[in-house]
Coordinates of C-alpha atoms in Angstrom, one line a residue:
M1 CA 6.6 -7.4 2.1
V2 CA 3.6 -8.3 0.1
F3 CA 0.9 -5.7 -0.2
E4 CA -2.5 -7.3 -0.6
R5 CA -5.8 -5.7 -1.5
S6 CA -9.3 -6.5 -2.6
V7 CA -10.1 -3.1 -4.1
F8 CA -7.8 -0.1 -4.4
G9 CA -6.9 2.9 -6.5
S10 CA -9.3 4.2 -9.1
E11 CA -11.9 1.7 -7.8
R12 CA -12.0 3.6 -4.5
F13 CA -12.1 7.4 -5.1
G14 CA -8.7 7.7 -6.9
R15 CA -5.7 7.6 -4.7
N16 CA -2.0 6.8 -4.8
L17 CA -0.4 4.1 -2.7
I18 CA 2.8 5.3 -1.0
K19 CA 5.1 2.5 0.1
N20 CA 7.5 4.0 2.6
I21 CA 8.9 0.6 3.5
S22 CA 9.0 -2.3 1.1
E23 CA 11.6 -4.4 2.9
L24 CA 11.9 -4.9 6.6
E25 CA 14.9 -6.1 8.5
V26 CA 13.9 -8.7 11.2
R27 CA 15.6 -10.5 13.9
A28 CA 14.7 -14.2 14.6
L29 CA 16.1 -17.6 14.8
P30 CA 16.5 -19.2 11.4
Q31 CA 13.5 -21.5 11.8
N32 CA 11.3 -18.5 12.7
L33 CA 12.3 -16.2 9.8
P34 CA 9.2 -15.3 7.7
H35 CA 9.4 -15.9 4.0
E36 CA 7.2 -12.8 3.5
I37 CA 5.2 -10.4 5.5
K38 CA 1.7 -9.7 4.2
V39 CA 0.2 -6.3 4.5
S40 CA -3.5 -5.8 3.9
I41 CA -4.1 -2.4 2.5
D42 CA -7.9 -2.8 2.6
T43 CA -8.0 -0.8 5.8
L44 CA -6.8 2.3 4.0
S45 CA -10.1 4.0 3.3
T46 CA -9.2 7.7 3.7
F47 CA -6.2 9.9 2.8
A48 CA -5.4 10.2 6.5
D49 CA -5.1 6.4 7.0
R50 CA -1.8 4.6 7.2
I51 CA -0.3 1.4 8.3
L52 CA 2.6 1.5 10.8
V53 CA 5.2 -1.1 11.6
K54 CA 3.5 -1.8 14.9
D55 CA 0.3 -2.7 12.9
L56 CA 2.0 -5.5 11.0
I57 CA 1.2 -9.1 12.0
L58 CA 4.5 -10.8 12.6
P59 CA 5.1 -14.4 13.6
N60 CA 6.0 -15.1 17.2
N61 CA 9.6 -14.6 18.2
V62 CA 10.2 -12.2 15.2
K63 CA 11.4 -8.7 16.1
V64 CA 11.8 -5.7 13.7
S65 CA 14.8 -3.4 13.8
V66 CA 12.9 -0.2 13.0
K67 CA 10.8 2.1 15.2
P68 CA 7.2 0.8 15.7
D69 CA 5.7 4.2 14.6
E70 CA 7.4 4.2 11.2
I71 CA 4.9 4.4 8.4
V72 CA 4.9 1.3 6.1
V73 CA 2.2 2.4 3.7
S74 CA -0.2 5.3 3.3
V75 CA -2.3 6.9 0.6
A76 CA -2.1 10.3 -1.1
E77 CA -4.4 12.3 -3.3
P78 CA -3.5 12.1 -7.0
S79 CA -1.8 15.2 -8.3
K80 CA -3.6 17.5 -10.7
V81 CA -1.4 16.3 -13.6
E82 CA -2.2 12.7 -12.8
E83 CA -5.9 13.4 -12.6
S84 CA -5.8 15.0 -16.0
W85 CA -3.9 12.0 -17.4
Q86 CA -6.4 9.6 -15.8
K87 CA -9.3 11.5 -17.4
K88 CA -7.6 11.3 -20.8
L89 CA -6.9 7.6 -20.5
K90 CA -10.5 6.8 -19.4
K91 CA -11.8 8.8 -22.4
K92 CA -9.5 6.9 -24.7
L93 CA -10.6 3.6 -23.2
R94 CA -14.3 4.5 -23.6
M95 CA -13.7 5.4 -27.2
S96 CA -11.8 2.2 -28.0
R97 CA -14.7 0.1 -26.6
R98 CA -17.2 1.6 -29.1

């Protein structure tokens, strides 16, 4: 799977992308097998949002072998340690630009 975005992470209120499924087993005739499955993560705007298998756009005649309600990707709040690390990194970046 290919996860696509226009804006994510620190650009949108600091969050972590949690990829529960990065590969998906599919059933299809050889000529219908997709080379990749694109997943737009732009719809993940809150910590409660998630993308399920049933939300994926698959080519016709392609079936998945997992439950439709399985979570493909979601977002989580950054941990306190990560927040602290991000603040230190941003401070160093600001200082190096001077």
